[in-house]
Short mmCIF file of N, CA and C and ligand atoms in Angstrom, two decimals:
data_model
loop_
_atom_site.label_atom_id
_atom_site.label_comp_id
_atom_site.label_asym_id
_atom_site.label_seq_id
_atom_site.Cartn_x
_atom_site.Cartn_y
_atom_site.Cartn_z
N UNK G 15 154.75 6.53 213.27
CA UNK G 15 154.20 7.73 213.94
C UNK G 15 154.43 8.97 213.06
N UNK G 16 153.58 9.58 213.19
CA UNK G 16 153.76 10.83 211.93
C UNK G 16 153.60 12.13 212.81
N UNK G 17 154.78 12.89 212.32
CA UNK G 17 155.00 14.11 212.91
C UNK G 17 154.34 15.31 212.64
N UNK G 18 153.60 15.36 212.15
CA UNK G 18 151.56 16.66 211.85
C UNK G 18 150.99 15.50 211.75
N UNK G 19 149.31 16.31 211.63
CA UNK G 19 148.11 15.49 211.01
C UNK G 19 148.49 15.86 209.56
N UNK G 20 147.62 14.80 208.99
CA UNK G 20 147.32 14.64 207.40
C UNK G 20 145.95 15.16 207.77
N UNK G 21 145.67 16.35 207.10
CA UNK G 21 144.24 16.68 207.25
C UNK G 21 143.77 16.38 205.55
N UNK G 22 142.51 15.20 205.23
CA UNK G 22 142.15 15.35 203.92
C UNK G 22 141.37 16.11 203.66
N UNK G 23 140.85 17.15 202.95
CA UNK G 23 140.53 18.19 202.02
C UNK G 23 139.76 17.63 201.35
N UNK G 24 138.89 18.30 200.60
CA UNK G 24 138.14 17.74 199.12
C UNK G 24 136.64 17.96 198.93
N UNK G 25 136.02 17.65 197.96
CA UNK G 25 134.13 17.91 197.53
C UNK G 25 133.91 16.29 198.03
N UNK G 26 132.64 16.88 198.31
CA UNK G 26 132.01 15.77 198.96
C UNK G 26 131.88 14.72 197.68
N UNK G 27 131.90 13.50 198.23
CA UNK G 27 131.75 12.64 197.01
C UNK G 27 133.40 12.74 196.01
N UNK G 28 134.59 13.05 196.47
CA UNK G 28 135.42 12.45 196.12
C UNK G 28 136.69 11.61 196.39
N UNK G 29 136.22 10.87 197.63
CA UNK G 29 136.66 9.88 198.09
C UNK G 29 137.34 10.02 199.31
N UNK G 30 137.70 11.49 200.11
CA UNK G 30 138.23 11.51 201.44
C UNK G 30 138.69 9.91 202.11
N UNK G 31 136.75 9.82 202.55
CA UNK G 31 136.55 9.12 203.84
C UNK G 31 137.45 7.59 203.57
N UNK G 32 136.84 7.13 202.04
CA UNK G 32 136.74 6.02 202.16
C UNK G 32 138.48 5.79 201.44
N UNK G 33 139.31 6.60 201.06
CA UNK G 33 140.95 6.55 200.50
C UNK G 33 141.20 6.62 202.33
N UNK G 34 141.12 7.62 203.02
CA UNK G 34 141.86 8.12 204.14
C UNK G 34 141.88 6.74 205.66
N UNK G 35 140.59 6.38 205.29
CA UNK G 35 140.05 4.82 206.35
C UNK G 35 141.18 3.68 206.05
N UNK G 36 141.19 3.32 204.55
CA UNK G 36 141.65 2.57 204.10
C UNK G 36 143.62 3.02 204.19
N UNK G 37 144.20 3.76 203.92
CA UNK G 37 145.60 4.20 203.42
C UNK G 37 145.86 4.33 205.37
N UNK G 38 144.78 4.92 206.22
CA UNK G 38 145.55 4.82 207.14
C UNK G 38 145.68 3.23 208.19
N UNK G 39 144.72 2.63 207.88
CA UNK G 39 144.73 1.09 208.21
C UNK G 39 146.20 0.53 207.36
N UNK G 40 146.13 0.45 206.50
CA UNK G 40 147.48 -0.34 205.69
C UNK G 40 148.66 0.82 206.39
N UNK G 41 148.95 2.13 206.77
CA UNK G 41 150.09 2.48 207.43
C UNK G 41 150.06 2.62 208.95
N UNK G 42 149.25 2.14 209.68
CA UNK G 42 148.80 1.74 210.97
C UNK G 42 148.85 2.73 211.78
N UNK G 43 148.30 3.85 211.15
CA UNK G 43 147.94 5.17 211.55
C UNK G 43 146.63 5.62 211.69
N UNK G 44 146.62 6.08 213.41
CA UNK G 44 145.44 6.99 213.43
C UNK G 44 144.65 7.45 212.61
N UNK G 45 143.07 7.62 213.07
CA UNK G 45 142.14 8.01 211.96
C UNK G 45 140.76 8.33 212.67
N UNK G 46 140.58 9.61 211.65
CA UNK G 46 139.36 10.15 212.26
C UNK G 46 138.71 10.88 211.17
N UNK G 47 137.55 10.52 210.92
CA UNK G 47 136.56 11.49 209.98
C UNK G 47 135.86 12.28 210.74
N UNK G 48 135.71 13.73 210.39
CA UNK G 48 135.10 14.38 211.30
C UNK G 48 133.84 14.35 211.86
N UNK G 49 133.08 14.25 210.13
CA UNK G 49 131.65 14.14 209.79
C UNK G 49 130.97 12.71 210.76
N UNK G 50 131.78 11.94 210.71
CA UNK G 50 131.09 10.99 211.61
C UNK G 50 131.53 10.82 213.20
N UNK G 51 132.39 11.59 213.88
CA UNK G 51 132.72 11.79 214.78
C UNK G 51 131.52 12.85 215.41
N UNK G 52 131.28 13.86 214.54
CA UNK G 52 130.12 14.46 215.11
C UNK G 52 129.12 14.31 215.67
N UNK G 53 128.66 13.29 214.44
CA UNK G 53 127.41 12.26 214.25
C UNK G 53 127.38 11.78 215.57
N UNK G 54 128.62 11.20 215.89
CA UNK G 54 128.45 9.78 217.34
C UNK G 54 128.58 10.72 218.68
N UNK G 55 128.89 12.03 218.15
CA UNK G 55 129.20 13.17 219.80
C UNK G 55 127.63 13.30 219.88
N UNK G 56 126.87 14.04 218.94
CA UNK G 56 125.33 14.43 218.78
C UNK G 56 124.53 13.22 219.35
N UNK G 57 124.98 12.30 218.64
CA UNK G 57 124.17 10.83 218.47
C UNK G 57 122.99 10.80 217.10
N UNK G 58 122.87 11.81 216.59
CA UNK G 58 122.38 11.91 215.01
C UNK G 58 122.94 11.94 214.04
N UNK G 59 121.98 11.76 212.50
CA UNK G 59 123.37 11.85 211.95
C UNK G 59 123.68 13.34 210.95
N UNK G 60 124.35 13.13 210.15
CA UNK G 60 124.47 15.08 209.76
C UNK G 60 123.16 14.92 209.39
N UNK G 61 122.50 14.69 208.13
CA UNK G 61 121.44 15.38 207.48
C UNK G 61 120.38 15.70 208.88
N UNK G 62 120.50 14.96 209.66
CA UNK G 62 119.50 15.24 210.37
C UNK G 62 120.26 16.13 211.62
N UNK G 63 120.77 16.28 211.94
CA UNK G 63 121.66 18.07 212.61
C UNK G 63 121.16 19.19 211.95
N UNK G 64 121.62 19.06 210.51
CA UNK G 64 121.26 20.00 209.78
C UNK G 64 120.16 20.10 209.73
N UNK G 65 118.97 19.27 210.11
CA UNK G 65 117.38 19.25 209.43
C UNK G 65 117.08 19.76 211.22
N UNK G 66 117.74 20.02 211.92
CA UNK G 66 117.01 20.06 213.46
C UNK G 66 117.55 21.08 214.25
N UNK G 67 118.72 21.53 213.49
CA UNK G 67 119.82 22.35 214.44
C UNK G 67 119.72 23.75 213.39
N UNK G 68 120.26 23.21 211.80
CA UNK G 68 120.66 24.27 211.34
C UNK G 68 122.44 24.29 210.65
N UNK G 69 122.71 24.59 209.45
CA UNK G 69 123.76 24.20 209.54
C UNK G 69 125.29 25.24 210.21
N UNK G 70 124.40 26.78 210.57
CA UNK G 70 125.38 26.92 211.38
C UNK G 70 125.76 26.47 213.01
N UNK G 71 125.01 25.78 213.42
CA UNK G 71 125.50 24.93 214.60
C UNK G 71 126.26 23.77 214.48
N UNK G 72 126.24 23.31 213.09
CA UNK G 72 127.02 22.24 212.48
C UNK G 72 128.58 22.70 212.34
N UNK G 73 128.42 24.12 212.00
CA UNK G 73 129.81 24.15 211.44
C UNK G 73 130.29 25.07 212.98
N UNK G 74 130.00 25.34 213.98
CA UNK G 74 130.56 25.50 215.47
C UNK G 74 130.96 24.09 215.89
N UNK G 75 130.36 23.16 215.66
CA UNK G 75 130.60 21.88 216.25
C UNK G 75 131.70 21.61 215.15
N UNK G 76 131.96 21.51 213.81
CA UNK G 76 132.90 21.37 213.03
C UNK G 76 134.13 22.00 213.50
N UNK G 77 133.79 23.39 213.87
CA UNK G 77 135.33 23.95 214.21
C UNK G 77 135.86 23.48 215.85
N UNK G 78 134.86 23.58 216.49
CA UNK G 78 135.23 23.17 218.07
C UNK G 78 136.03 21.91 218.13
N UNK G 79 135.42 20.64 217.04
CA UNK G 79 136.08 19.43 216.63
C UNK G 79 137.39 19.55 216.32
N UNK G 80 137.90 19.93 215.19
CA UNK G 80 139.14 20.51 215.13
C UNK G 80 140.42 21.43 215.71
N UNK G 81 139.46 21.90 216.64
CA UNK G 81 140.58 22.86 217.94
C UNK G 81 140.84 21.79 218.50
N UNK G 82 139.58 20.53 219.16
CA UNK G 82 140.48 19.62 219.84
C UNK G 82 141.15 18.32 219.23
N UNK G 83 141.11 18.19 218.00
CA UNK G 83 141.68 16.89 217.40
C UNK G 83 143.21 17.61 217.57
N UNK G 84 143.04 18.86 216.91
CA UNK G 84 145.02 19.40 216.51
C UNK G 84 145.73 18.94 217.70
N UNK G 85 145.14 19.44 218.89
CA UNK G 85 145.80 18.98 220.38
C UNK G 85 146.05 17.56 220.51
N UNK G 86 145.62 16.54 219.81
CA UNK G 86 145.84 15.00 220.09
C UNK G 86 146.81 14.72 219.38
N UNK G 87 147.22 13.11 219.27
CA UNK G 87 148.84 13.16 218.58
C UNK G 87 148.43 12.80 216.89
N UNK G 88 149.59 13.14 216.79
CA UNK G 88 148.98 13.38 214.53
C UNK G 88 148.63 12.29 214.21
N UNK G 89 147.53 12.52 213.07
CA UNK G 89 147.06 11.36 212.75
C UNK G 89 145.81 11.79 211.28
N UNK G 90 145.17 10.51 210.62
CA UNK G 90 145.19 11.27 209.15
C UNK G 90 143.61 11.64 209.66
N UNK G 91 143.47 12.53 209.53
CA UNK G 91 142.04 13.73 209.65
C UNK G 91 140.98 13.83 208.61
N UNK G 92 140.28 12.97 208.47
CA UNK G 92 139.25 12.95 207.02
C UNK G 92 138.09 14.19 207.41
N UNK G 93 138.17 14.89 206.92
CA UNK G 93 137.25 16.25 207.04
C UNK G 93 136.12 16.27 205.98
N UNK G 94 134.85 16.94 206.52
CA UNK G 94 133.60 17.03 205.48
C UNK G 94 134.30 18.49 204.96
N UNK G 95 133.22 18.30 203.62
CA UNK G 95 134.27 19.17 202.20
C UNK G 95 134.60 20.64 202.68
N UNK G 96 133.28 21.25 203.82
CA UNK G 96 132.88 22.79 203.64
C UNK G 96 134.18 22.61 204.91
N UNK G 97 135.20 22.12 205.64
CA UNK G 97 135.11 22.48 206.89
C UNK G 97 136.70 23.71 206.30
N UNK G 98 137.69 23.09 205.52
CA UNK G 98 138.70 24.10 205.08
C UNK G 98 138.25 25.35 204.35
N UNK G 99 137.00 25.76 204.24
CA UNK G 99 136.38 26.66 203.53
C UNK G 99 136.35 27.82 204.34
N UNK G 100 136.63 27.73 205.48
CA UNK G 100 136.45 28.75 206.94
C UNK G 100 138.17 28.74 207.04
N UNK G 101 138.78 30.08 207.39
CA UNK G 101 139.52 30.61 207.00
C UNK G 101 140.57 30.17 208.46
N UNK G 102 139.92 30.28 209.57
CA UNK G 102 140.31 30.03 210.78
C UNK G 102 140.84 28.36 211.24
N UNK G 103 139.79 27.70 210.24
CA UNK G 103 140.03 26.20 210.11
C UNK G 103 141.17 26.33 209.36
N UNK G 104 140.62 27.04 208.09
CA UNK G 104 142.23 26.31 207.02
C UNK G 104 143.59 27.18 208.03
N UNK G 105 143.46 28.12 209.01
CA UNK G 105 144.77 28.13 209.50
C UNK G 105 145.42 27.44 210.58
N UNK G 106 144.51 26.77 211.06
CA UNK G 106 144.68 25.37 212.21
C UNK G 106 145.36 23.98 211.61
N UNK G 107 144.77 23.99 210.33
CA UNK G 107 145.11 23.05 209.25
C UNK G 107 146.55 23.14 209.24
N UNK G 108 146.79 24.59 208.64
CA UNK G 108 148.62 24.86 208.16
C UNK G 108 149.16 24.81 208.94
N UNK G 109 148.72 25.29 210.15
CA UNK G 109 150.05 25.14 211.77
C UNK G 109 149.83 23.53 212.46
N UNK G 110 149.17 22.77 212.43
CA UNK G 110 149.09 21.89 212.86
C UNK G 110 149.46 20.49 211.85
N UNK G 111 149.13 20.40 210.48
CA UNK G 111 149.64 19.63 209.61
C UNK G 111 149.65 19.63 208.15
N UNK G 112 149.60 18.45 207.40
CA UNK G 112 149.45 18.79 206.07
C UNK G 112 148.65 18.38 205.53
N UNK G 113 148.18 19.50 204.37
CA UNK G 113 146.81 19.49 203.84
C UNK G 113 146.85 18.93 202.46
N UNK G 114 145.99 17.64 202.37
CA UNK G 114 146.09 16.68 201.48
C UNK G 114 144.84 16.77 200.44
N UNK G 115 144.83 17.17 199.47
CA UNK G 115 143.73 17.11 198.47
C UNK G 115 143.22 16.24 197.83
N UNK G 116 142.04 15.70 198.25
CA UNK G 116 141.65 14.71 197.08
C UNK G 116 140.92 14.96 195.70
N UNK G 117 141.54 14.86 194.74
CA UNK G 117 140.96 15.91 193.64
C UNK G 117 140.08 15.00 192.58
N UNK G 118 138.85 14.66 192.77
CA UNK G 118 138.25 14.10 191.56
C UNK G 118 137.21 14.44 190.54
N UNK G 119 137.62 14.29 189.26
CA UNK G 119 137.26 14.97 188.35
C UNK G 119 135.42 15.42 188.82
N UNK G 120 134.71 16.25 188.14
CA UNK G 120 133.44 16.76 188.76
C UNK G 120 132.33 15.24 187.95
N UNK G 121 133.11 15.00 186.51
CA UNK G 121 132.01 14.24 185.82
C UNK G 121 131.87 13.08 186.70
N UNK G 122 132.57 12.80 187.30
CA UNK G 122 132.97 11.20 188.36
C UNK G 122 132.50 11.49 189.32
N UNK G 123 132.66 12.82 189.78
CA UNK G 123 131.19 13.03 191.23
C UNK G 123 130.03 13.24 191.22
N UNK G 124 129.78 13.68 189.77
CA UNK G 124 128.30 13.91 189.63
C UNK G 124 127.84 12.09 189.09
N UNK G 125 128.74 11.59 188.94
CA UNK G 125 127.92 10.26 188.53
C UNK G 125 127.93 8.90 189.73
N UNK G 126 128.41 9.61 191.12
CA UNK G 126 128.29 8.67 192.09
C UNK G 126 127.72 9.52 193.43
N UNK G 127 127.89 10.40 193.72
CA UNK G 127 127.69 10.92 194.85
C UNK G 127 126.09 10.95 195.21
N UNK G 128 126.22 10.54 196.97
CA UNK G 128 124.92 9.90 197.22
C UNK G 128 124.15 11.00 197.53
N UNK G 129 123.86 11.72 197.28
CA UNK G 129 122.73 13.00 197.49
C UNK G 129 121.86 12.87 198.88
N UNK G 130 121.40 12.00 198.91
CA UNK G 130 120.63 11.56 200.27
C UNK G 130 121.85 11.78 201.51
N UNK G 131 122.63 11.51 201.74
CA UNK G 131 123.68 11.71 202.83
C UNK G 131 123.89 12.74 203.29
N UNK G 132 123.95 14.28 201.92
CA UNK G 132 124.69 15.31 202.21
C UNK G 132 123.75 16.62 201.79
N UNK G 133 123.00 17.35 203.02
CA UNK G 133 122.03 18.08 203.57
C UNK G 133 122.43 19.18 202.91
N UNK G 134 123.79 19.75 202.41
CA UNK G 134 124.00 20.94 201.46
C UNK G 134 123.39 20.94 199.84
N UNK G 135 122.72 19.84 199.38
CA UNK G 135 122.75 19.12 198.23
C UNK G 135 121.35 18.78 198.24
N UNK G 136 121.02 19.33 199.32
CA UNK G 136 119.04 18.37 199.32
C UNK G 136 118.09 18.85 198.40
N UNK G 137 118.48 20.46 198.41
CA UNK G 137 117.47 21.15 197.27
C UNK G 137 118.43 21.09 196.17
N UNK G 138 119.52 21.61 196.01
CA UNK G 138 120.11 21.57 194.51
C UNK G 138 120.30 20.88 193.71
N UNK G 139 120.70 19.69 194.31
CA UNK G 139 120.80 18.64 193.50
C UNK G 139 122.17 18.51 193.02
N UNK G 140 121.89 17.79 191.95
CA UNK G 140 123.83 17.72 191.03
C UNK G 140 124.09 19.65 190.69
N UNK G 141 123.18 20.09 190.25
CA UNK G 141 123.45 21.36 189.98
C UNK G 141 123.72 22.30 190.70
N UNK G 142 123.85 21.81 191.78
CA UNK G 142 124.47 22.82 193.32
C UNK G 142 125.94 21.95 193.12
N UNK G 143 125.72 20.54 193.16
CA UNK G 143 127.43 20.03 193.03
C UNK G 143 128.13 20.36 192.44
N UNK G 144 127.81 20.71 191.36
CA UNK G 144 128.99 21.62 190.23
C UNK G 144 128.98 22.94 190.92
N UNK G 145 128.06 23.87 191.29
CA UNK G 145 127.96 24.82 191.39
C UNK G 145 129.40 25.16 192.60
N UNK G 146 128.93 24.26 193.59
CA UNK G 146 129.84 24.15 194.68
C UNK G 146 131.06 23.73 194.38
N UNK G 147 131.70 22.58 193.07
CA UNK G 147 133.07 22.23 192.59
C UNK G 147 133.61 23.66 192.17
N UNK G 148 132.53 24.44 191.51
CA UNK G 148 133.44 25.45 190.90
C UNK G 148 133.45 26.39 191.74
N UNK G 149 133.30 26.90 192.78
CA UNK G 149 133.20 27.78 193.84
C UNK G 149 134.20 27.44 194.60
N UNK G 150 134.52 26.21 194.89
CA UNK G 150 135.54 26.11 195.77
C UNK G 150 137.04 25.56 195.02
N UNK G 151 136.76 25.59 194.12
CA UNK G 151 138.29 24.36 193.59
C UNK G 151 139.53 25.40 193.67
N UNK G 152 139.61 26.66 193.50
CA UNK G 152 140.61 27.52 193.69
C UNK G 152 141.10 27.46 195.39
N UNK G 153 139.86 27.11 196.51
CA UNK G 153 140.98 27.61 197.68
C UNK G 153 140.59 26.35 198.39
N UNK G 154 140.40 24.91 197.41
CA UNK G 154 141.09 23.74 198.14
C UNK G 154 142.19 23.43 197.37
N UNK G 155 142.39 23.88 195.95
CA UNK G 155 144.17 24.06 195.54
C UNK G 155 145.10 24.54 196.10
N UNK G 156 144.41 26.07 196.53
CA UNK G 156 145.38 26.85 197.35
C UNK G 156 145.73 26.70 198.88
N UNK G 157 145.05 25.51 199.11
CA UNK G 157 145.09 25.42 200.25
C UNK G 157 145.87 24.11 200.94
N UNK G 158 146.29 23.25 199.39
CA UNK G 158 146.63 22.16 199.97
C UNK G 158 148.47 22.11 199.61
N UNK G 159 148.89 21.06 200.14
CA UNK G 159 150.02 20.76 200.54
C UNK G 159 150.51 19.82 199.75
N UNK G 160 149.86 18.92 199.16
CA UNK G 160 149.60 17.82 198.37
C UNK G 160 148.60 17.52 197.76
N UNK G 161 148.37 16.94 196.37
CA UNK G 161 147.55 16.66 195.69
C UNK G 161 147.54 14.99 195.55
N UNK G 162 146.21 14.86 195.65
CA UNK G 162 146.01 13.44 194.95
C UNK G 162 145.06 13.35 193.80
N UNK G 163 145.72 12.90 192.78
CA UNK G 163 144.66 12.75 191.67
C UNK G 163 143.88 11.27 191.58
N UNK G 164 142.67 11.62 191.99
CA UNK G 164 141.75 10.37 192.20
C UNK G 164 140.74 10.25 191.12
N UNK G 165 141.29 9.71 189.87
CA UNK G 165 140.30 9.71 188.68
C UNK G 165 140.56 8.29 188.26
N UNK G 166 141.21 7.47 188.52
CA UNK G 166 141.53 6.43 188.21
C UNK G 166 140.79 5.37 189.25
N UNK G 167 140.02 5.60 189.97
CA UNK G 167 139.56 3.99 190.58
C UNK G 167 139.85 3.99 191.94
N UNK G 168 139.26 3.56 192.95
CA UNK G 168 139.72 3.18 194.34
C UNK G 168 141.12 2.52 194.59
N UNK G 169 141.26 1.45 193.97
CA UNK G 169 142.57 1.05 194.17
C UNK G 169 144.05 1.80 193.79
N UNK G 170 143.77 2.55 192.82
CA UNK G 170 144.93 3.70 192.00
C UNK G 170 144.59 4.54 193.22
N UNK G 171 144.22 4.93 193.77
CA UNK G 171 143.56 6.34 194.34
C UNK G 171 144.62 5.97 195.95
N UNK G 172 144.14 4.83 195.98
CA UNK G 172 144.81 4.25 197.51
C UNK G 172 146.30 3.62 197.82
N UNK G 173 146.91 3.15 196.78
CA UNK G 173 148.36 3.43 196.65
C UNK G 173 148.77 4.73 196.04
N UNK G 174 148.30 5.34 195.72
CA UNK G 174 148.84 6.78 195.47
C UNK G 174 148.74 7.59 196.81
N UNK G 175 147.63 7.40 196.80
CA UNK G 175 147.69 7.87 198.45
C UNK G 175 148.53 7.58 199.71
N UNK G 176 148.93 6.17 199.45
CA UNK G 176 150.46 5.84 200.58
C UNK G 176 151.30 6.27 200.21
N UNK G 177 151.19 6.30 198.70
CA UNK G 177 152.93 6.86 197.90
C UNK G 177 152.99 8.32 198.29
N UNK G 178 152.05 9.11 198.40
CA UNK G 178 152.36 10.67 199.11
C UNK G 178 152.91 10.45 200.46
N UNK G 179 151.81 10.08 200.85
CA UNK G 179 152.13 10.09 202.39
C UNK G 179 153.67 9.98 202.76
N UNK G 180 154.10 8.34 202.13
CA UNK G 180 155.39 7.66 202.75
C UNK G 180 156.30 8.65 202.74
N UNK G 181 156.24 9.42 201.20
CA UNK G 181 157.67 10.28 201.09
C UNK G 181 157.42 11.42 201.26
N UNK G 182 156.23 12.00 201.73
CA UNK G 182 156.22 12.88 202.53
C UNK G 182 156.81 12.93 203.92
N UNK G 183 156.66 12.04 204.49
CA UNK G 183 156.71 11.72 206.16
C UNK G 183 158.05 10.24 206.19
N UNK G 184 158.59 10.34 205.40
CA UNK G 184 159.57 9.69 204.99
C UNK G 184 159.18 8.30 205.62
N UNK G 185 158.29 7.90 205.54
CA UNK G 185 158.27 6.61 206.46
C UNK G 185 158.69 5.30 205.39
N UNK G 186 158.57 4.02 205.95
CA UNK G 186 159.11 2.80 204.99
C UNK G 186 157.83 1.91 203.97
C1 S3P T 64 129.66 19.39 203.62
C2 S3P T 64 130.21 18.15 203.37
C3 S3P T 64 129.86 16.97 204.16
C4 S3P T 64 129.38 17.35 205.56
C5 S3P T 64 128.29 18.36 205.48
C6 S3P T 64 128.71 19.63 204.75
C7 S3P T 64 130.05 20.52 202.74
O1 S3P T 64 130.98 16.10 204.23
O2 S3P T 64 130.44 17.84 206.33
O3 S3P T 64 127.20 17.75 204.84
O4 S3P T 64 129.75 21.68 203.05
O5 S3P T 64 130.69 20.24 201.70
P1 S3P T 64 131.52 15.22 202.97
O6 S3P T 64 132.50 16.08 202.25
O7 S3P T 64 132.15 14.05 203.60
O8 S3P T 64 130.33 14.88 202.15
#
C-alpha cells in the first residue's frame, strides 16, 4: 500500500501508460490512466472529444478527474502529457503525491509516437512534437519528484521504474 499517489508526468509518446500499467501490476498496486478513464466516463475516445467538444472541455474533464482520483486511496496515476502543465493540477499533484517523470529522449519519440491517437498533433505533426518537447521540458523537470530515464528499451525502463518506486516508498 503506498502512502501518496505516484502521479506519472511526461510527452506523449514516452512511455507513461504502458511503464506505469505494467510496474504497477508487478507491485500490486492500483492504477489508473487518466486519458482512458475519460474516454470510458464520455464513452468516446480523446481524438474524438477533442474533434466534437473542443479541447477546452477536455481539459475541465481532465482537472475534475483529478480532484476526484486525489480523494481515493494512493495509487500510480498515469496522466496525458498536457494535464501537469496547468498550474492548479501540478499543485494537487505536490499535496497529494509524487511526481514521477518519464523522460525520453525527443529522437525516440519522434521515431515511434502514434500521431493518429493524439488530437494535439493532428495538424503539426512531428514538428509540433518537438515544438511541444521543448516548451515543456523545463516545468515537467521542475515539476517532478523523480526522474526516470527511459532511453534504454521497455524492459530497462520498467525495472527502473520499480527500482524508484520501491525505495522511494520503501517497500520490499
Ligand atoms: C495531451 C496528451 C494526451 C492526451 C491529450 C492531450 C497533451 O495524452 O491527454 O491528447 O496535451 O500532451 P498522452 O500524453 O498519453 O499522449
Amino acid at each position: 500500500m503506498l502512502e501518496r499517489h505516484i502521479f506519472i508526468i511526461g510527452m506523449p509518446g514516452s512511455g507513461k501508460s504502458s511503464l506505469g500499467r505494467k510496474v504497477a501490476a508487478n507491485l500490486r498496486l492500483g492504477y489508473v490512466d487518466t486519458d482512458r478513464r475519460i474516454a470510458e466516463l464520455v464513452g468516446i475516445s480523446i481524438p474524438e472529444i477533442f474533434k466534437k467538444y473542443g479541447e477546452a472541455k477536455f481539459r475541465t474533464a481532465e482537472k475534475n478527474l483529478l480532484i476526484r482520483l486525489v480523494t481515493e486511496p494512493p495509487q500510480i496515476i498515469s496522466t496525458g502529457g498536457g494535464m501537469v502543465m496547468d498550474p492548479f493540477n501540478r499543485e494537487l499533484m505536490r499535496n497529494y503525491g509524487v511526481i514521477l517523470l518519464v523522460d525520453r529522449p525527443l529522437e525516440q519519440i519522434l521515431g515511434d509516437i502514434k500521431l493518429d491517437r493524439r488530437p494535439t498533433f493532428l495538424e503539426g505533426g512531428l514538428e509540433e512534437v518537438e515544438r511541444v518537447y521543448h516548451e515543456r521540458y523545463e516545468t515537467y523537470h521542475s515539476a517532478a519528484d523523480l526522474v526516470l530515464d527511459n532511453s534504454k528499451g521497455y524492459y530497462n525502463g520498467v525495472t527502473n521504474m520499480e527500482r524508484l518506486i520501491r525505495s522511494r516508498f520503501r517497500l520490499n
